CSV table of C-alpha atoms and ligand atoms in Angstrom, one decimal:
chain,number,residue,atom,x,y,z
A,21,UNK,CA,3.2,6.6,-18.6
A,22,UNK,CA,7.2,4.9,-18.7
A,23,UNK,CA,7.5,5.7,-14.9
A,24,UNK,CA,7.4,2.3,-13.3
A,25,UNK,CA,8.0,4.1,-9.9
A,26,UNK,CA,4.8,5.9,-10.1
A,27,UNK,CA,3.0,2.4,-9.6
A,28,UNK,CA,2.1,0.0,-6.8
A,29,UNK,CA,1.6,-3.1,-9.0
A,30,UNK,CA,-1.2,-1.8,-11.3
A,31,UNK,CA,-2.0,1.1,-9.6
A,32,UNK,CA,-1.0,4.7,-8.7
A,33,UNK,CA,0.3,6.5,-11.4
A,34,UNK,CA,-0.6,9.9,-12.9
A,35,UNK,CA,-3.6,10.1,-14.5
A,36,UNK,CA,-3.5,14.1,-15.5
A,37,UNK,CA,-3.9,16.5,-17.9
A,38,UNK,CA,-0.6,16.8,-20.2
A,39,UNK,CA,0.5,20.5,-18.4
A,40,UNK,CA,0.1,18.7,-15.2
A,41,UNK,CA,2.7,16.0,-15.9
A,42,UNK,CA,5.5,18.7,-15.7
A,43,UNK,CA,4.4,20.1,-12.2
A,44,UNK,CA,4.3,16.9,-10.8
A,45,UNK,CA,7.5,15.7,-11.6
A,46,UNK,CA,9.3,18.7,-10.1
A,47,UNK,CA,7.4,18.5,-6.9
A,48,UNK,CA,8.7,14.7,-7.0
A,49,UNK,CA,12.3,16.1,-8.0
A,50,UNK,CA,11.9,18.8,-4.7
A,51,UNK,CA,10.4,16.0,-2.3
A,52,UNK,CA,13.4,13.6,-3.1
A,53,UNK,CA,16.0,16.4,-2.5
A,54,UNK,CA,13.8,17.4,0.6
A,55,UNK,CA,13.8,14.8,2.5
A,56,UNK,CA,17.7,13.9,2.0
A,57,UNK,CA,18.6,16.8,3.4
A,58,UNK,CA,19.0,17.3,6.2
A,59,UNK,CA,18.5,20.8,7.1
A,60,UNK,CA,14.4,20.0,6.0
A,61,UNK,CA,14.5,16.9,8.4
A,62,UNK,CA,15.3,19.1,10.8
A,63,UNK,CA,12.8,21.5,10.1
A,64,UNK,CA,10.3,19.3,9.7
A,65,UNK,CA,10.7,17.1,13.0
A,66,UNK,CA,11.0,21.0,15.1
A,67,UNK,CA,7.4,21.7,14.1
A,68,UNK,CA,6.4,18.7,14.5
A,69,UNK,CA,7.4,18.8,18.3
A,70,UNK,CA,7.2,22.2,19.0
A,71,UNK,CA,3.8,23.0,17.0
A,72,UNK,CA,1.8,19.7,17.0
A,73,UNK,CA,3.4,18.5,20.0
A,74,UNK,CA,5.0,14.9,19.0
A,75,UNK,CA,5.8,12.6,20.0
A,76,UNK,CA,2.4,11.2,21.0
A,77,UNK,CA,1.9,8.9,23.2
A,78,UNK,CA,1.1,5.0,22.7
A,79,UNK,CA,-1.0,4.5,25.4
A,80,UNK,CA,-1.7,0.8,27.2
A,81,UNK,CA,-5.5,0.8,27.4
A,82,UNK,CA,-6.0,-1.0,30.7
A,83,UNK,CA,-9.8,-1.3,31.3
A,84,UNK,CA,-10.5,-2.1,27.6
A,85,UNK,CA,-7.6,-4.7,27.8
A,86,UNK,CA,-9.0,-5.8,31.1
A,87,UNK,CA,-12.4,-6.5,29.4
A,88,UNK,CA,-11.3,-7.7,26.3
A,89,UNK,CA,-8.6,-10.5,27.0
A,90,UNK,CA,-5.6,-8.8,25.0
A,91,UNK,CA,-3.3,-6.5,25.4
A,92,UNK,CA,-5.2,-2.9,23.2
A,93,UNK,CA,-2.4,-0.4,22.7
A,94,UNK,CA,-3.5,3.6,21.6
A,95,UNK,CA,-1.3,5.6,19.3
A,96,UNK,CA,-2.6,9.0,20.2
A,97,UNK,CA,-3.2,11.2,17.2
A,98,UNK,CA,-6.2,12.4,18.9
A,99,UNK,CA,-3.5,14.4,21.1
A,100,UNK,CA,-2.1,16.4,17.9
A,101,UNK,CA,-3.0,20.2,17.5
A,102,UNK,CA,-6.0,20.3,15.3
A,103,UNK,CA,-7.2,16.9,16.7
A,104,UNK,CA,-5.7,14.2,14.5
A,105,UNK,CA,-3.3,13.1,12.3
A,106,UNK,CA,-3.6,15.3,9.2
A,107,UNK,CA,-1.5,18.3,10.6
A,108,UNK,CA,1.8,15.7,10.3
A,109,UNK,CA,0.8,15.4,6.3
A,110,UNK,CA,0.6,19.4,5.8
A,111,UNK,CA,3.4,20.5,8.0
A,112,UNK,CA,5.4,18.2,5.7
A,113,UNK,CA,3.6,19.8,2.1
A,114,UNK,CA,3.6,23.7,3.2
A,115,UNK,CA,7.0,23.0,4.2
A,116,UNK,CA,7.9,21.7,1.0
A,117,UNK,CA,5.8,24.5,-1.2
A,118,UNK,CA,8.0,27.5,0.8
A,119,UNK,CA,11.3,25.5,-0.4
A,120,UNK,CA,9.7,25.3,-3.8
A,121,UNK,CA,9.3,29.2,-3.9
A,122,UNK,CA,5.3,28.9,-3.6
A,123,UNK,CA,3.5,32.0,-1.9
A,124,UNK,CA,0.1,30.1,-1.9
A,125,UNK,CA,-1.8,26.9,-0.8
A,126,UNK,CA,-4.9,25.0,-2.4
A,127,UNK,CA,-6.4,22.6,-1.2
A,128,UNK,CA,-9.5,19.9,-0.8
A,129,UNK,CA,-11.8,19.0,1.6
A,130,UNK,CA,-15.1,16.7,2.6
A,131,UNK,CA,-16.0,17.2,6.6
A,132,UNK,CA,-13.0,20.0,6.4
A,133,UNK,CA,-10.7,18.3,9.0
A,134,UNK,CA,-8.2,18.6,6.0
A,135,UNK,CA,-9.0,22.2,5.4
A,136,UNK,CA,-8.2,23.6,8.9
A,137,UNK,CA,-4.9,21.7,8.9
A,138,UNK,CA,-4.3,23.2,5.2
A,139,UNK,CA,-5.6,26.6,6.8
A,140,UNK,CA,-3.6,26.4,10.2
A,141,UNK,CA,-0.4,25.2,8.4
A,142,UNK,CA,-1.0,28.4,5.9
A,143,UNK,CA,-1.3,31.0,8.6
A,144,UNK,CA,2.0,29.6,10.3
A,145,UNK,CA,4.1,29.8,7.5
A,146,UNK,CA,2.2,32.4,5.9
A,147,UNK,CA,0.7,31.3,2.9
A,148,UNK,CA,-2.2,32.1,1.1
A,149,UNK,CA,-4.7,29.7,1.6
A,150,UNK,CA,-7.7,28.7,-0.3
A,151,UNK,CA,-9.8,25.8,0.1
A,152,UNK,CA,-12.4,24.0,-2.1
A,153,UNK,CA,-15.1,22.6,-0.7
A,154,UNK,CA,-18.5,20.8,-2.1
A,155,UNK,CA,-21.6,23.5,-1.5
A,156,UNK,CA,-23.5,20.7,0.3
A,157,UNK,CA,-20.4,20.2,2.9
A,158,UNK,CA,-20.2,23.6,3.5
A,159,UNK,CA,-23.7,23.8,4.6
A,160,UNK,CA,-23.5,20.9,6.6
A,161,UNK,CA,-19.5,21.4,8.5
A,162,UNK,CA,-20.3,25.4,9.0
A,163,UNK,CA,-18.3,25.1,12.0
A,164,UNK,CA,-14.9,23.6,10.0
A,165,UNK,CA,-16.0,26.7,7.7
A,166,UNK,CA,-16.3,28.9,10.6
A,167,UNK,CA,-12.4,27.5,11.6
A,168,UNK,CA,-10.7,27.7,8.4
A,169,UNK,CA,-12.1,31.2,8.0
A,170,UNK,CA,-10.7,32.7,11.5
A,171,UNK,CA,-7.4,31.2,10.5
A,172,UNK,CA,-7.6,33.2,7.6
A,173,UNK,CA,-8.3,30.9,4.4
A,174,UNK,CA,-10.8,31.7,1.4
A,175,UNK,CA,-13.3,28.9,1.2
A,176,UNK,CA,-15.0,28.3,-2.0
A,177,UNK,CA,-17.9,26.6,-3.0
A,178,UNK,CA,-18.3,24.0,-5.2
A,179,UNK,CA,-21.5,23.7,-7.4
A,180,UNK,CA,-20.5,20.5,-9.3
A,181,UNK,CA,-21.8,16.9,-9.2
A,182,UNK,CA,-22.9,15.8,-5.9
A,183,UNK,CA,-21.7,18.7,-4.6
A,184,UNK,CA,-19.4,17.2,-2.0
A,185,UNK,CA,-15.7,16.3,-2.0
A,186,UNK,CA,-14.8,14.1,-4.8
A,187,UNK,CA,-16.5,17.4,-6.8
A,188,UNK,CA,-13.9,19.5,-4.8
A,189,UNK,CA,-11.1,17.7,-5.5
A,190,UNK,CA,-11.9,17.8,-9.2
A,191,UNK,CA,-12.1,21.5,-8.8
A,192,UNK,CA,-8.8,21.9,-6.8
A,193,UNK,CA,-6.9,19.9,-9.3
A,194,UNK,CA,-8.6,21.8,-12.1
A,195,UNK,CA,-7.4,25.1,-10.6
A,196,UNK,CA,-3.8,23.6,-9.9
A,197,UNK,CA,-3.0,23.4,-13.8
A,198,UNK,CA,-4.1,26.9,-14.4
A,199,UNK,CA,-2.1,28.1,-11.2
A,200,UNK,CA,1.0,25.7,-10.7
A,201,UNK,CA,3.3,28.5,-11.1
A,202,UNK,CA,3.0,29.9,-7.7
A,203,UNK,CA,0.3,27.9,-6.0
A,204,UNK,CA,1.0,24.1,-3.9
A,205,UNK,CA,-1.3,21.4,-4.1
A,206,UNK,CA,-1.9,20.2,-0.5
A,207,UNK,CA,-3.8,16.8,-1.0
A,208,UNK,CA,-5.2,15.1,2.3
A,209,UNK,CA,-4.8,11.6,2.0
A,210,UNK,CA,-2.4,9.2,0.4
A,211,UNK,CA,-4.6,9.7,-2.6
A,212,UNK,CA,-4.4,11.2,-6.0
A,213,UNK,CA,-1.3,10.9,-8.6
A,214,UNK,CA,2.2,10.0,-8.0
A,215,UNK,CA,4.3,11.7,-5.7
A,216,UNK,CA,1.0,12.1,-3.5
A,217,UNK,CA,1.1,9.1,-2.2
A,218,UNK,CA,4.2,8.6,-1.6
A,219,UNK,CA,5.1,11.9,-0.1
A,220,UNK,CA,1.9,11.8,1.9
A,221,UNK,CA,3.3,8.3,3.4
A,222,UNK,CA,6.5,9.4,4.3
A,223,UNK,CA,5.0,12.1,6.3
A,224,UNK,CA,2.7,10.6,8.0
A,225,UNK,CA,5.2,7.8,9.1
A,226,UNK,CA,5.6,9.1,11.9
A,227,UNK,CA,2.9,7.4,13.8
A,228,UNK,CA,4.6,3.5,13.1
A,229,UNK,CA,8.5,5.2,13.6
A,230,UNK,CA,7.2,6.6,17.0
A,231,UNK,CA,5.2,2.9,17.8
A,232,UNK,CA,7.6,0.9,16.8
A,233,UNK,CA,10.2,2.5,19.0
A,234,UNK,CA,7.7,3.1,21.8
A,235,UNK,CA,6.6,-0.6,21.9
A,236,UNK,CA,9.9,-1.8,21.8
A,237,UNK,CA,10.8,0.1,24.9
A,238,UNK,CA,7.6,-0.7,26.8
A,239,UNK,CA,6.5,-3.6,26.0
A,240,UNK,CA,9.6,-5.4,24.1
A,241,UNK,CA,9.5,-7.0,20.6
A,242,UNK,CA,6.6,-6.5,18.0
A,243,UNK,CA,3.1,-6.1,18.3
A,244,UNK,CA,0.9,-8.7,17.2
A,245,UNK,CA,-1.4,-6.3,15.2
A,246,UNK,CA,-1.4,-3.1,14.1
A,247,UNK,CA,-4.6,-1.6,12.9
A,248,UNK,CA,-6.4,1.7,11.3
A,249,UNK,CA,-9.1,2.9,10.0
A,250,UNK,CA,-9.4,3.9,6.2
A,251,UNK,CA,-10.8,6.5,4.2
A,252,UNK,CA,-8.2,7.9,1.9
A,253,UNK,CA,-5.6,6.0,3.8
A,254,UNK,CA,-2.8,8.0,5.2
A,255,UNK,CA,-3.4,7.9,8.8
A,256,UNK,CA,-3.4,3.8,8.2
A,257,UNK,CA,-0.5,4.0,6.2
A,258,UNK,CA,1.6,5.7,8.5
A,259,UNK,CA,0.5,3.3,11.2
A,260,UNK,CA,2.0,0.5,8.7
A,261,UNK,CA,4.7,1.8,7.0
A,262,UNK,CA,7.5,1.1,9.8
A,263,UNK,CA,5.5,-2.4,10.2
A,264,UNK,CA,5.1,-3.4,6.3
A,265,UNK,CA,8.6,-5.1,6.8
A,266,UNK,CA,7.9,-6.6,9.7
A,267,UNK,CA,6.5,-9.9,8.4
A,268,UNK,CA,5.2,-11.3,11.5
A,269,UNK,CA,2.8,-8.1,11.9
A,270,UNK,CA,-0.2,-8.7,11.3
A,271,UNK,CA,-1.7,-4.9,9.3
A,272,UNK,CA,-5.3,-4.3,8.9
A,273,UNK,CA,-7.1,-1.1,7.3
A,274,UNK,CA,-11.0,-0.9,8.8
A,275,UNK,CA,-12.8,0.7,6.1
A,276,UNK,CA,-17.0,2.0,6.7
A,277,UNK,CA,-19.3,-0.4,6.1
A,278,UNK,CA,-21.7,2.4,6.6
A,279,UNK,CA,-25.9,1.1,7.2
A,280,UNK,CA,-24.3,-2.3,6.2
A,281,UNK,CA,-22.1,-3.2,2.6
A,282,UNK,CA,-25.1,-5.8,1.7
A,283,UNK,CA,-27.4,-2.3,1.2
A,284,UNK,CA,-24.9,-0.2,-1.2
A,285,UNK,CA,-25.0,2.6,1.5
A,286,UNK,CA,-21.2,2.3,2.6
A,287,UNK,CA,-17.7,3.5,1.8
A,288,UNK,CA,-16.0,-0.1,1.3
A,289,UNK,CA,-13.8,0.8,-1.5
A,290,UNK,CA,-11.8,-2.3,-1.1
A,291,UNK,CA,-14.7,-4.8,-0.1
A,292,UNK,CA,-16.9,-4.0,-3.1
A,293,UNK,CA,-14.7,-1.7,-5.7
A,294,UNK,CA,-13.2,-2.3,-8.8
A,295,UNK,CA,-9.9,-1.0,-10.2
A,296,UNK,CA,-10.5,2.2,-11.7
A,297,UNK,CA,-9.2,5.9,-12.3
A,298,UNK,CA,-10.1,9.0,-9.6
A,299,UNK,CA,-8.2,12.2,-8.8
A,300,UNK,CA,-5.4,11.2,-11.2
A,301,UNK,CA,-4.5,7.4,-9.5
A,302,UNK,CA,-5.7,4.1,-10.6
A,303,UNK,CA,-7.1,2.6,-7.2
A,304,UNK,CA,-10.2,0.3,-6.2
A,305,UNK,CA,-12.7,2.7,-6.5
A,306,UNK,CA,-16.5,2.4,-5.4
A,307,UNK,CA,-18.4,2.8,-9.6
A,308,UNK,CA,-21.4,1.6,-10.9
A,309,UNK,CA,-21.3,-1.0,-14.3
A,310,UNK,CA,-20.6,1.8,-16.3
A,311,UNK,CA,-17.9,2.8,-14.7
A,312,UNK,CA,-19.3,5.7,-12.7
A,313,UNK,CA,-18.2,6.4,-9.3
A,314,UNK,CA,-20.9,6.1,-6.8
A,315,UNK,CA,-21.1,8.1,-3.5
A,316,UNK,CA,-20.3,6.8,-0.4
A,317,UNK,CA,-21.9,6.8,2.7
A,318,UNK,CA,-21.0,7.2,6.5
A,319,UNK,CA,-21.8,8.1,9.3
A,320,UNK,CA,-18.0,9.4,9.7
A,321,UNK,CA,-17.6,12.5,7.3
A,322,UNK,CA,-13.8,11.2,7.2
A,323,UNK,CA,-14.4,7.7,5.9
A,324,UNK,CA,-17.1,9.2,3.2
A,325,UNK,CA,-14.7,8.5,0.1
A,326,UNK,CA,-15.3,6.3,-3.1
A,327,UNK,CA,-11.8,5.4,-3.1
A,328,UNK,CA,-8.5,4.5,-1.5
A,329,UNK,CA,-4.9,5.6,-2.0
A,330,UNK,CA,-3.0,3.1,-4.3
A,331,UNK,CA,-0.8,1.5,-2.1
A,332,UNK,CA,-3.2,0.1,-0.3
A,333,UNK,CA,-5.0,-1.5,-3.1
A,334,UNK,CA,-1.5,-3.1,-3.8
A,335,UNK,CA,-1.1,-4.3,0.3
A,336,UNK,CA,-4.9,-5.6,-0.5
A,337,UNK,CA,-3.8,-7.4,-3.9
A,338,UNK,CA,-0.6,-8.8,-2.5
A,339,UNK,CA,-2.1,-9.9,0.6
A,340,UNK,CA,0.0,-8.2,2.9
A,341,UNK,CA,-2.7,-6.0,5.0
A,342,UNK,CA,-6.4,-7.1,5.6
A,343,UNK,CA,-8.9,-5.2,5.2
A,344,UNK,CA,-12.5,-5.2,6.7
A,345,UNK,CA,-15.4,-3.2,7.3
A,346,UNK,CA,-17.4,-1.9,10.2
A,347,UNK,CA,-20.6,-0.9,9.7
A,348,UNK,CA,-22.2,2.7,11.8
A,349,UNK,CA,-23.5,1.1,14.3
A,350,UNK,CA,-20.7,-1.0,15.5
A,351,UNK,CA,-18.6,2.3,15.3
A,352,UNK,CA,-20.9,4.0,17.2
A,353,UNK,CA,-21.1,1.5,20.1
A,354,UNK,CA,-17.2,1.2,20.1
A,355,UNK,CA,-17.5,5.1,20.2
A,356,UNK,CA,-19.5,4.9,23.6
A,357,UNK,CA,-17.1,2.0,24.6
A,358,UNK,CA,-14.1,4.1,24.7
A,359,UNK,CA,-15.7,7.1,26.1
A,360,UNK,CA,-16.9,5.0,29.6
A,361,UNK,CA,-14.1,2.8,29.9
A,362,UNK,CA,-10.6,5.0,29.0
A,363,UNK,CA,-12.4,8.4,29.1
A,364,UNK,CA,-11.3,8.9,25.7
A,365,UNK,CA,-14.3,10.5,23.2
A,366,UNK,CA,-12.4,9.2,19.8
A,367,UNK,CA,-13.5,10.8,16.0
A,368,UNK,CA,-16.2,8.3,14.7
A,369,UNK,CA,-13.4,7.6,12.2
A,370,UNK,CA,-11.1,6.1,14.2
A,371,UNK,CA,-14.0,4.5,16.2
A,372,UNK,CA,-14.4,1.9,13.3
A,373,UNK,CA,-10.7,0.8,14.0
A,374,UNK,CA,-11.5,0.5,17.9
A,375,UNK,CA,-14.8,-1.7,17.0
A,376,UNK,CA,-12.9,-4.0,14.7
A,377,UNK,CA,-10.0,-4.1,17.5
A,378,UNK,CA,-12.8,-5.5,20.1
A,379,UNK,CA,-13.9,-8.3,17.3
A,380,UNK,CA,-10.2,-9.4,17.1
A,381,UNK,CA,-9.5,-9.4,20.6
A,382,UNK,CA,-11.7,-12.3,21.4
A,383,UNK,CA,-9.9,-14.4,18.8
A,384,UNK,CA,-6.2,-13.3,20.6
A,385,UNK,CA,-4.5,-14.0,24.1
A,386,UNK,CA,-4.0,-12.6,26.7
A,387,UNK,CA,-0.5,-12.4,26.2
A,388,UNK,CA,-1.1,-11.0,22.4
A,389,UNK,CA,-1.0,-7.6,21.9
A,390,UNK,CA,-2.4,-4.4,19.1
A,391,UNK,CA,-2.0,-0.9,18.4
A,392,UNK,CA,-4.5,0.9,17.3
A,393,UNK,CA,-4.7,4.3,15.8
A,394,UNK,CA,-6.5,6.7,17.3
A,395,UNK,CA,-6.7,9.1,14.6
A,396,UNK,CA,-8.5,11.8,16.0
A,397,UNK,CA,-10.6,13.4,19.0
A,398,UNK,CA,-14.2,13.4,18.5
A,399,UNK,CA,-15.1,16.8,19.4
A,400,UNK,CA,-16.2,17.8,15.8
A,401,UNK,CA,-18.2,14.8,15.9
A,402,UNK,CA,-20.3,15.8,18.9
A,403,UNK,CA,-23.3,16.7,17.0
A,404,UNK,CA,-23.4,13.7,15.1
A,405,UNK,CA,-23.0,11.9,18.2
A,406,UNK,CA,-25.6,13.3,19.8
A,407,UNK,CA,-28.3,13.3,16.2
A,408,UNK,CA,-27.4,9.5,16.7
A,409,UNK,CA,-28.0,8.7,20.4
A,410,UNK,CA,-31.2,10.6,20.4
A,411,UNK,CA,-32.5,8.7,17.7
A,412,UNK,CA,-31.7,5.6,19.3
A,413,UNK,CA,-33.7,6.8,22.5
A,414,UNK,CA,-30.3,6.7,24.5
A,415,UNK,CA,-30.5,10.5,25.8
A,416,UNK,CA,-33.9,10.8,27.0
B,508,PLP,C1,-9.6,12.5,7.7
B,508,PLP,C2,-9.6,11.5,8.8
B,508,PLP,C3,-9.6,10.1,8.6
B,508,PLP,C4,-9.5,9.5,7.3
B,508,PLP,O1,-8.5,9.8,6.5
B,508,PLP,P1,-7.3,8.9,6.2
B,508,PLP,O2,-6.5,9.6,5.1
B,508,PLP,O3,-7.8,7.5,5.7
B,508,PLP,O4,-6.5,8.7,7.4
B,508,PLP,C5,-9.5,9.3,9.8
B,508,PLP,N1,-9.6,9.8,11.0
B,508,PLP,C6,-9.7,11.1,11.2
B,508,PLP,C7,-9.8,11.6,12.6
B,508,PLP,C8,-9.7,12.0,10.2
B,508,PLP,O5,-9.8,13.4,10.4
């Protein structure tokens, strides 16, 4: 490899095809003269207020603090267009593919929160858009389909595998080295081979340069904690990055424990994975003895992912971020939590961060204080919502 910045500790990197190596340097060589200029800064932070409507707030949740015995602080990515955080990533990567010269857009998805962002971002700057999607996903997220279809996107299906989006991703990245010429990889997470990552971070920081700032003049000084939930990891990296530094700090990544780690149906990459290679980075990854990767399971769609970007196997390894897991129920019930006392319905996603908050907050003070991110609205998630309370007799 020779390219010691492609790595956090042991992992990261670029684990690609040979034609693939070139492509991804010179997206590296364009994202490093991007973001120095500032002519794209500018650009960038315009949409960013204008079209997704930053800065969101961080919101003091009174009645939860009230009832918990700390001080529970919200970053609102629910309040972004599209409903979460994602739409800060791909602003930042169409962006980058116009400067580039690109005329189209690829990119994955799982539940397809990551394909209408892809698909809304692609109609605003006018790019052709497809998406690839597993043929199981599509039948079970018709409405995502539905979206990224009115906003004028190709979906394609994805007969491979398990049929879901660790299939689709192998598919997009397959296409990408036939099609690099003209076409931009849009990747989701802070996932896959170096710059991902990295540029995937610095666009989602946002969320911890807004906190920091917004605490500060609040509340005064530095949270305690600072906490996210993690499937790919980018909406908890961008909760951390402006922390990482801050030593006193304290960062921790909630990751699905699913029907409970103990009964291999869960998405704890980083509670029960070994180091291994996925979507071209070395990461913790969720594999069998042989090596294969399993499936994960939750009841989040966004959580469902055998692995975790790279740089948060190297915050794991170097002990500088926690990570723990909360299983569906306790999501769920933190879910219904938030909903009665805030009159916020949060994406069963960021629902695992809330339930691990309330855990914490009987081991803090008063006078302590967290942020959460809320990393999406749960009005996708309805149905879910509703398939689970009925089964557990609660809307009868
Ligand atoms: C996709 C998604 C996630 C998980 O993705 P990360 O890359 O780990 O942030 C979390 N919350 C919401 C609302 C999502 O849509």
């Amino acid at each position: 490899m020779g390219n010691e910045k492609a790595y956090y500790g042991q992992f990261g990197g670029q684990y690609v095809s040979e034609s693939l190596m070139n492509t991804l340097a010179e997206v590296d060589a364009a994202f490093e003269e991007a973001i120095h200029d500032p002519e794209f800064l500018k650009q960038y932070h315009y949409y960013l207020k204008q079209y997704v409507g930053r800065e969101t707030p961080l919101y003091f949740a009174e009645r939860l603090s009230e009832k918990y015995g700390t001080k529970i602080y919200l970053k609102r990515e629910d309040l972004n267009h599209t409903g979460a955080h994602k739409i800060n990533n791909v602003i930042g990567q169409i962006l980058l593919a116009k400067r580039m010269g690109k005329t189209k857009v690829i990119a994955e998805t799982g539940a397809g929160q990551h394909g209408v962002a892809t698909a809304t971002g692609a109609a605003l700057f006018h790019m052709e858009c497809t998406v690839y999607m597993g043929a199981e996903d599509i039948e079970r997220q018709k409405l995502n389909v539905m979206r990224m279809e009115m906003l004028g996107a190709t979906v394609v299906p994805v007969h491979s595998g398990s049929n879901t989006l660790k299939d689709a991703t192998n598919e997009a990245i397959r296409t990408w080295a036939k099609t690099a010429e003209d076409t931009f990889y849009v990747i989701g997470s802070a996932v896959g081979p170096y710059p991902y990552p990295k540029m995937v971070k610095e666009f989602q920081s946002c969320i911890s340069r807004e906190a920091k700032r917004q605490f500060a003049e609040e509340v005064g000084g530095l949270p305690d904690v600072v906490m996210a939930c993690v499937g790919g990891g980018s909406n908890s990296i961008g909760m951390f990055a402006d922390f990482i530094e801050e030593k006193s700090v304290r960062l921790i990544g909630v990751e699905a424990a699913g029907l409970g780690i103990e009964t291999g149906k869960h998405a704890s990459a980083m509670a029960l994975g070994n180091p291994g290679v996925l979507h071209g980075m070395k990461s913790y990854l969720l594999q069998d003895d042989d090596g294969n990767v399993q499936l994960a399971h939750s009841i989040s769609a966004g959580l469902d992912y055998p692995g975790v970007g790279p740089e948060h196997a190297y915050l794991k390894d170097s002990r500088r971020a926690e990570y723990v897991s909360i299983t569906d129920v306790e999501a769920m019930d933190a879910l219904m939590e938030l909903c009665k006392l805030e009159g916020i319905i949060p994406a069963i996603e960021s629902a695992h961060a809330m339930a691990y908050a309330f855990k914490l907050a009987k081991e803090m003070t008063p006078e302590q204080s967290m942020i959460v991110c809320l990393s999406g609205r749960g009005d996708k998630d309805v149905n879910t919502i509703a398939d689970y309370l009925a089964g557990k007799g609660y809307l009868n």
